[in-house]
Amino acid sequence: MYDYYLGGCHNFAADRAAAEQILRIFPDTGIAAQANRHFLRRAVRHAAELGVRQFLDIGAGLPTQGNVHEIVRQVAPDSTVVYVDYDEVAVTHARRLLPADGRTTVVHGDLRRPDELLAHPDVRTAIDLDRPVAVLLVAVLHFVTDAEQPWAAVARLRDATVPGSPLVVSHLTTDGAPPLPTRQGQAVYRRSSAPLVPRPHADVLRFFDGYDLVDPGLVRVAEWRPDGEPRERISHGYAGMGLRR
């Protein structure tokens, strides 16, 4: 669905049908998805400029417009990128589409089981946890329910990394959104493969426990370090980067 919002071609009929339902409820969803993708580009580039050369993109989904390895290698061509997703179809397609260059790895793993993810042999081979690694959780945490303990999962990932490692998060919110369309949109996602759990600012901020937020903090997606690209004023979520203490 995300790829479809972005105008990509790596999506399926069921994705398109569900996405069209969302677009009828929230016609600006495509613009918001672009804003989220532009945030990812800015955050990854900033992490690379800070000297980070390892990127763990969890919940990466299908390869789409402006992938992490494409962004980061404009700054640091020697960087390692590991894409993680729990959907086997997405993983299979990603392995076919992404470069076999020895620095890009695709892993079948689940954010909700961080210890298994970190112990995966391909992750252990590609990522040196004794050096800084950027953990990217972009538009994924809002698919994890409170009962699945997303804050504990993020804390486990934090504890596995060294000080200075960035955490990059974007997260859907309903702060300021009208209640009826919000309920209608969530109903569409309940009929898909994952529920949708928008969270308020305070709950998203909790993911950064143990991190020092990079200016300007946790803000609307389009407001995080805009750098000259077209400014999408429509942001359906919050975004931020923190550096592990």
CSV table of C-alpha atoms in Angstrom, one decimal:
chain,number,residue,atom,x,y,z
A,1,MET,CA,0.0,0.0,0.0
A,2,TYR,CA,2.9,2.4,0.9
A,3,ASP,CA,4.5,1.7,-2.5
A,4,TYR,CA,1.2,2.4,-4.2
A,5,TYR,CA,0.9,5.7,-2.3
A,6,LEU,CA,4.4,6.6,-3.6
A,7,GLY,CA,3.5,5.9,-7.2
A,8,GLY,CA,5.7,2.8,-7.3
A,9,CYS,CA,5.1,-0.4,-9.3
A,10,HIS,CA,5.9,-3.0,-6.7
A,11,ASN,CA,2.4,-3.6,-5.3
A,12,PHE,CA,-0.4,-6.1,-5.7
A,13,ALA,CA,-4.1,-5.9,-6.6
A,14,ALA,CA,-5.1,-6.3,-2.9
A,15,ASP,CA,-2.7,-3.5,-1.9
A,16,ARG,CA,-4.1,-1.2,-4.6
A,17,ALA,CA,-7.8,-1.9,-3.6
A,18,ALA,CA,-7.1,-1.2,0.1
A,19,ALA,CA,-5.1,1.9,-0.7
A,20,GLU,CA,-7.8,3.3,-2.8
A,21,GLN,CA,-10.2,2.9,0.1
A,22,ILE,CA,-7.8,4.9,2.3
A,23,LEU,CA,-7.5,7.6,-0.4
A,24,ARG,CA,-11.2,8.0,-0.6
A,25,ILE,CA,-11.2,8.7,3.2
A,26,PHE,CA,-7.9,10.7,3.3
A,27,PRO,CA,-7.2,12.0,-0.2
A,28,ASP,CA,-3.9,13.5,0.8
A,29,THR,CA,-2.4,10.2,2.0
A,30,GLY,CA,-0.2,10.1,-1.1
A,31,ILE,CA,1.3,13.5,-0.2
A,32,ALA,CA,1.8,12.4,3.4
A,33,ALA,CA,3.6,9.3,2.2
A,34,GLN,CA,5.9,11.4,0.0
A,35,ALA,CA,6.6,13.6,3.1
A,36,ASN,CA,7.6,10.5,5.0
A,37,ARG,CA,9.9,9.3,2.3
A,38,HIS,CA,11.6,12.7,2.1
A,39,PHE,CA,12.1,12.5,5.9
A,40,LEU,CA,13.8,9.2,5.5
A,41,ARG,CA,16.1,10.6,2.9
A,42,ARG,CA,17.0,13.6,5.2
A,43,ALA,CA,17.5,11.4,8.3
A,44,VAL,CA,19.7,8.8,6.5
A,45,ARG,CA,21.8,11.5,4.9
A,46,HIS,CA,22.2,13.2,8.3
A,47,ALA,CA,23.3,10.0,10.0
A,48,ALA,CA,25.8,9.3,7.2
A,49,GLU,CA,27.2,12.9,7.6
A,50,LEU,CA,27.6,12.1,11.3
A,51,GLY,CA,29.9,9.3,10.3
A,52,VAL,CA,27.5,6.3,10.7
A,53,ARG,CA,28.3,3.6,8.1
A,54,GLN,CA,25.8,0.9,9.2
A,55,PHE,CA,22.1,1.1,8.7
A,56,LEU,CA,19.5,-1.4,10.0
A,57,ASP,CA,16.1,-0.7,8.3
A,58,ILE,CA,13.4,-2.6,10.1
A,59,GLY,CA,10.0,-2.9,8.5
A,60,ALA,CA,11.5,-2.0,5.2
A,61,GLY,CA,8.7,-3.6,3.1
A,62,LEU,CA,9.0,-3.8,-0.7
A,63,PRO,CA,11.8,-1.8,-2.3
A,64,THR,CA,10.2,1.4,-3.4
A,65,GLN,CA,11.2,5.0,-4.4
A,66,GLY,CA,14.5,6.2,-2.8
A,67,ASN,CA,15.8,3.2,-0.9
A,68,VAL,CA,18.2,3.6,2.0
A,69,HIS,CA,21.2,2.1,0.2
A,70,GLU,CA,20.6,4.5,-2.7
A,71,ILE,CA,20.4,7.5,-0.3
A,72,VAL,CA,23.3,6.7,2.0
A,73,ARG,CA,25.8,5.8,-0.8
A,74,GLN,CA,25.5,9.3,-2.2
A,75,VAL,CA,27.3,10.3,1.0
A,76,ALA,CA,29.2,7.2,2.0
A,77,PRO,CA,29.6,4.5,-0.7
A,78,ASP,CA,31.2,2.1,1.7
A,79,SER,CA,28.1,1.9,4.0
A,80,THR,CA,26.4,-1.4,4.9
A,81,VAL,CA,22.6,-1.6,4.8
A,82,VAL,CA,20.5,-4.4,6.2
A,83,TYR,CA,16.8,-4.4,5.3
A,84,VAL,CA,14.5,-6.4,7.6
A,85,ASP,CA,10.8,-7.3,7.1
A,86,TYR,CA,8.6,-10.0,8.6
A,87,ASP,CA,6.5,-10.5,5.4
A,88,GLU,CA,8.1,-13.3,3.4
A,89,VAL,CA,6.7,-12.0,0.1
A,90,ALA,CA,8.3,-8.6,0.7
A,91,VAL,CA,11.6,-10.3,1.6
A,92,THR,CA,11.6,-12.5,-1.5
A,93,HIS,CA,10.9,-9.6,-3.8
A,94,ALA,CA,13.5,-7.4,-2.1
A,95,ARG,CA,16.2,-10.1,-2.6
A,96,ARG,CA,15.3,-10.1,-6.4
A,97,LEU,CA,15.3,-6.4,-6.8
A,98,LEU,CA,18.1,-5.1,-4.6
A,99,PRO,CA,21.8,-5.2,-5.6
A,100,ALA,CA,24.0,-8.2,-4.8
A,101,ASP,CA,26.9,-6.0,-4.0
A,102,GLY,CA,28.0,-7.5,-0.7
A,103,ARG,CA,27.0,-4.4,1.2
A,104,THR,CA,23.2,-4.8,0.9
A,105,THR,CA,21.4,-7.6,2.9
A,106,VAL,CA,17.8,-8.6,3.2
A,107,VAL,CA,16.7,-10.5,6.2
A,108,HIS,CA,13.4,-12.1,7.3
A,109,GLY,CA,12.9,-10.8,10.8
A,110,ASP,CA,10.3,-9.3,13.1
A,111,LEU,CA,10.6,-6.1,15.1
A,112,ARG,CA,8.4,-7.7,17.8
A,113,ARG,CA,11.2,-10.3,18.4
A,114,PRO,CA,14.3,-8.1,18.6
A,115,ASP,CA,16.5,-10.7,20.2
A,116,GLU,CA,15.9,-13.1,17.3
A,117,LEU,CA,16.4,-10.3,14.8
A,118,LEU,CA,19.7,-9.3,16.4
A,119,ALA,CA,20.9,-12.9,16.5
A,120,HIS,CA,20.0,-13.6,12.9
A,121,PRO,CA,23.3,-14.8,11.2
A,122,ASP,CA,23.0,-12.4,8.3
A,123,VAL,CA,22.5,-9.5,10.7
A,124,ARG,CA,25.5,-10.6,12.8
A,125,THR,CA,27.6,-11.0,9.6
A,126,ALA,CA,26.7,-7.6,8.2
A,127,ILE,CA,26.4,-5.4,11.3
A,128,ASP,CA,29.2,-4.8,13.8
A,129,LEU,CA,27.4,-3.9,17.0
A,130,ASP,CA,30.7,-2.6,18.5
A,131,ARG,CA,30.4,0.3,16.1
A,132,PRO,CA,27.5,2.8,15.7
A,133,VAL,CA,24.5,1.6,13.7
A,134,ALA,CA,21.5,3.6,12.7
A,135,VAL,CA,18.3,1.8,13.5
A,136,LEU,CA,15.5,2.9,11.2
A,137,LEU,CA,11.9,2.5,12.3
A,138,VAL,CA,10.2,4.5,9.6
A,139,ALA,CA,6.4,4.1,9.3
A,140,VAL,CA,6.5,0.7,11.0
A,141,LEU,CA,5.8,1.2,14.8
A,142,HIS,CA,2.2,2.2,14.2
A,143,PHE,CA,1.6,-1.4,13.0
A,144,VAL,CA,2.6,-2.8,16.4
A,145,THR,CA,-0.1,-2.8,19.1
A,146,ASP,CA,0.5,-1.8,22.7
A,147,ALA,CA,0.0,-5.4,23.7
A,148,GLU,CA,3.0,-6.4,21.6
A,149,GLN,CA,5.2,-4.1,23.7
A,150,PRO,CA,6.8,-1.9,21.0
A,151,TRP,CA,8.6,0.3,23.6
A,152,ALA,CA,10.3,-2.7,25.1
A,153,ALA,CA,11.3,-3.9,21.6
A,154,VAL,CA,12.9,-0.5,20.8
A,155,ALA,CA,14.6,-0.5,24.1
A,156,ARG,CA,16.2,-3.9,23.4
A,157,LEU,CA,17.5,-2.6,20.1
A,158,ARG,CA,18.8,0.5,21.9
A,159,ASP,CA,20.6,-1.6,24.5
A,160,ALA,CA,22.3,-3.7,21.7
A,161,THR,CA,23.9,-0.6,20.1
A,162,VAL,CA,26.8,1.6,21.2
A,163,PRO,CA,26.5,5.3,22.3
A,164,GLY,CA,26.2,7.6,19.3
A,165,SER,CA,24.0,5.2,17.4
A,166,PRO,CA,21.0,7.0,15.8
A,167,LEU,CA,17.4,5.9,16.1
A,168,VAL,CA,15.2,7.2,13.3
A,169,VAL,CA,11.4,7.1,13.8
A,170,SER,CA,8.4,8.3,12.0
A,171,HIS,CA,5.0,7.4,13.4
A,172,LEU,CA,1.4,8.0,12.4
A,173,THR,CA,-0.7,10.1,14.7
A,174,THR,CA,-4.3,11.2,14.9
A,175,ASP,CA,-3.5,14.3,16.9
A,176,GLY,CA,-5.7,17.0,15.3
A,177,ALA,CA,-7.4,14.6,12.9
A,178,PRO,CA,-11.3,14.3,12.7
A,179,PRO,CA,-12.5,11.2,14.6
A,180,LEU,CA,-14.9,9.7,12.0
A,181,PRO,CA,-12.5,9.4,9.1
A,182,THR,CA,-9.8,8.2,11.5
A,183,ARG,CA,-12.1,5.3,12.6
A,184,GLN,CA,-12.9,4.5,8.9
A,185,GLY,CA,-9.3,4.4,8.0
A,186,GLN,CA,-8.4,2.1,10.9
A,187,ALA,CA,-11.2,-0.2,9.9
A,188,VAL,CA,-9.6,-0.6,6.4
A,189,TYR,CA,-6.3,-1.6,8.0
A,190,ARG,CA,-7.9,-4.1,10.3
A,191,ARG,CA,-9.1,-5.9,7.2
A,192,SER,CA,-5.6,-6.0,5.8
A,193,SER,CA,-2.5,-7.8,7.1
A,194,ALA,CA,-1.8,-5.4,10.0
A,195,PRO,CA,-3.8,-3.2,12.4
A,196,LEU,CA,-3.1,0.6,12.5
A,197,VAL,CA,-2.2,2.1,15.8
A,198,PRO,CA,-1.8,5.9,15.6
A,199,ARG,CA,-0.3,7.4,18.7
A,200,PRO,CA,-0.1,10.8,20.3
A,201,HIS,CA,3.1,12.8,20.6
A,202,ALA,CA,3.8,11.7,24.2
A,203,ASP,CA,3.6,8.0,23.3
A,204,VAL,CA,5.9,8.4,20.3
A,205,LEU,CA,8.4,10.4,22.4
A,206,ARG,CA,8.7,7.4,24.7
A,207,PHE,CA,10.5,5.5,21.9
A,208,PHE,CA,13.4,7.9,22.4
A,209,ASP,CA,14.0,7.0,26.0
A,210,GLY,CA,17.8,6.7,26.4
A,211,TYR,CA,18.4,8.9,23.4
A,212,ASP,CA,19.3,12.6,23.0
A,213,LEU,CA,17.0,14.1,20.4
A,214,VAL,CA,18.6,15.8,17.4
A,215,ASP,CA,17.2,19.3,16.7
A,216,PRO,CA,14.4,20.1,16.1
A,217,GLY,CA,13.2,17.2,18.2
A,218,LEU,CA,10.1,15.1,17.6
A,219,VAL,CA,8.0,17.2,15.2
A,220,ARG,CA,5.6,16.8,12.3
A,221,VAL,CA,7.3,14.8,9.5
A,222,ALA,CA,7.6,17.7,7.0
A,223,GLU,CA,9.1,20.0,9.7
A,224,TRP,CA,12.1,17.7,10.5
A,225,ARG,CA,15.2,19.5,9.0
A,226,PRO,CA,13.6,20.5,5.6
A,227,ASP,CA,16.5,21.1,3.2
A,228,GLY,CA,15.1,22.6,0.0
A,229,GLU,CA,12.9,19.9,-1.5
A,230,PRO,CA,9.3,20.7,-2.1
A,231,ARG,CA,7.6,21.2,1.3
A,232,GLU,CA,4.6,18.9,1.8
A,233,ARG,CA,2.5,20.7,4.3
A,234,ILE,CA,0.5,17.6,5.0
A,235,SER,CA,2.0,15.4,7.6
A,236,HIS,CA,0.0,12.6,9.2
A,237,GLY,CA,2.7,11.8,11.8
A,238,TYR,CA,5.7,12.7,13.9
A,239,ALA,CA,9.3,12.2,13.0
A,240,GLY,CA,12.6,12.5,14.9
A,241,MET,CA,16.1,11.2,15.3
A,242,GLY,CA,17.9,10.5,18.6
A,243,LEU,CA,21.5,9.6,19.4
A,244,ARG,CA,22.0,6.8,21.9
A,245,ARG,CA,23.5,8.1,25.2
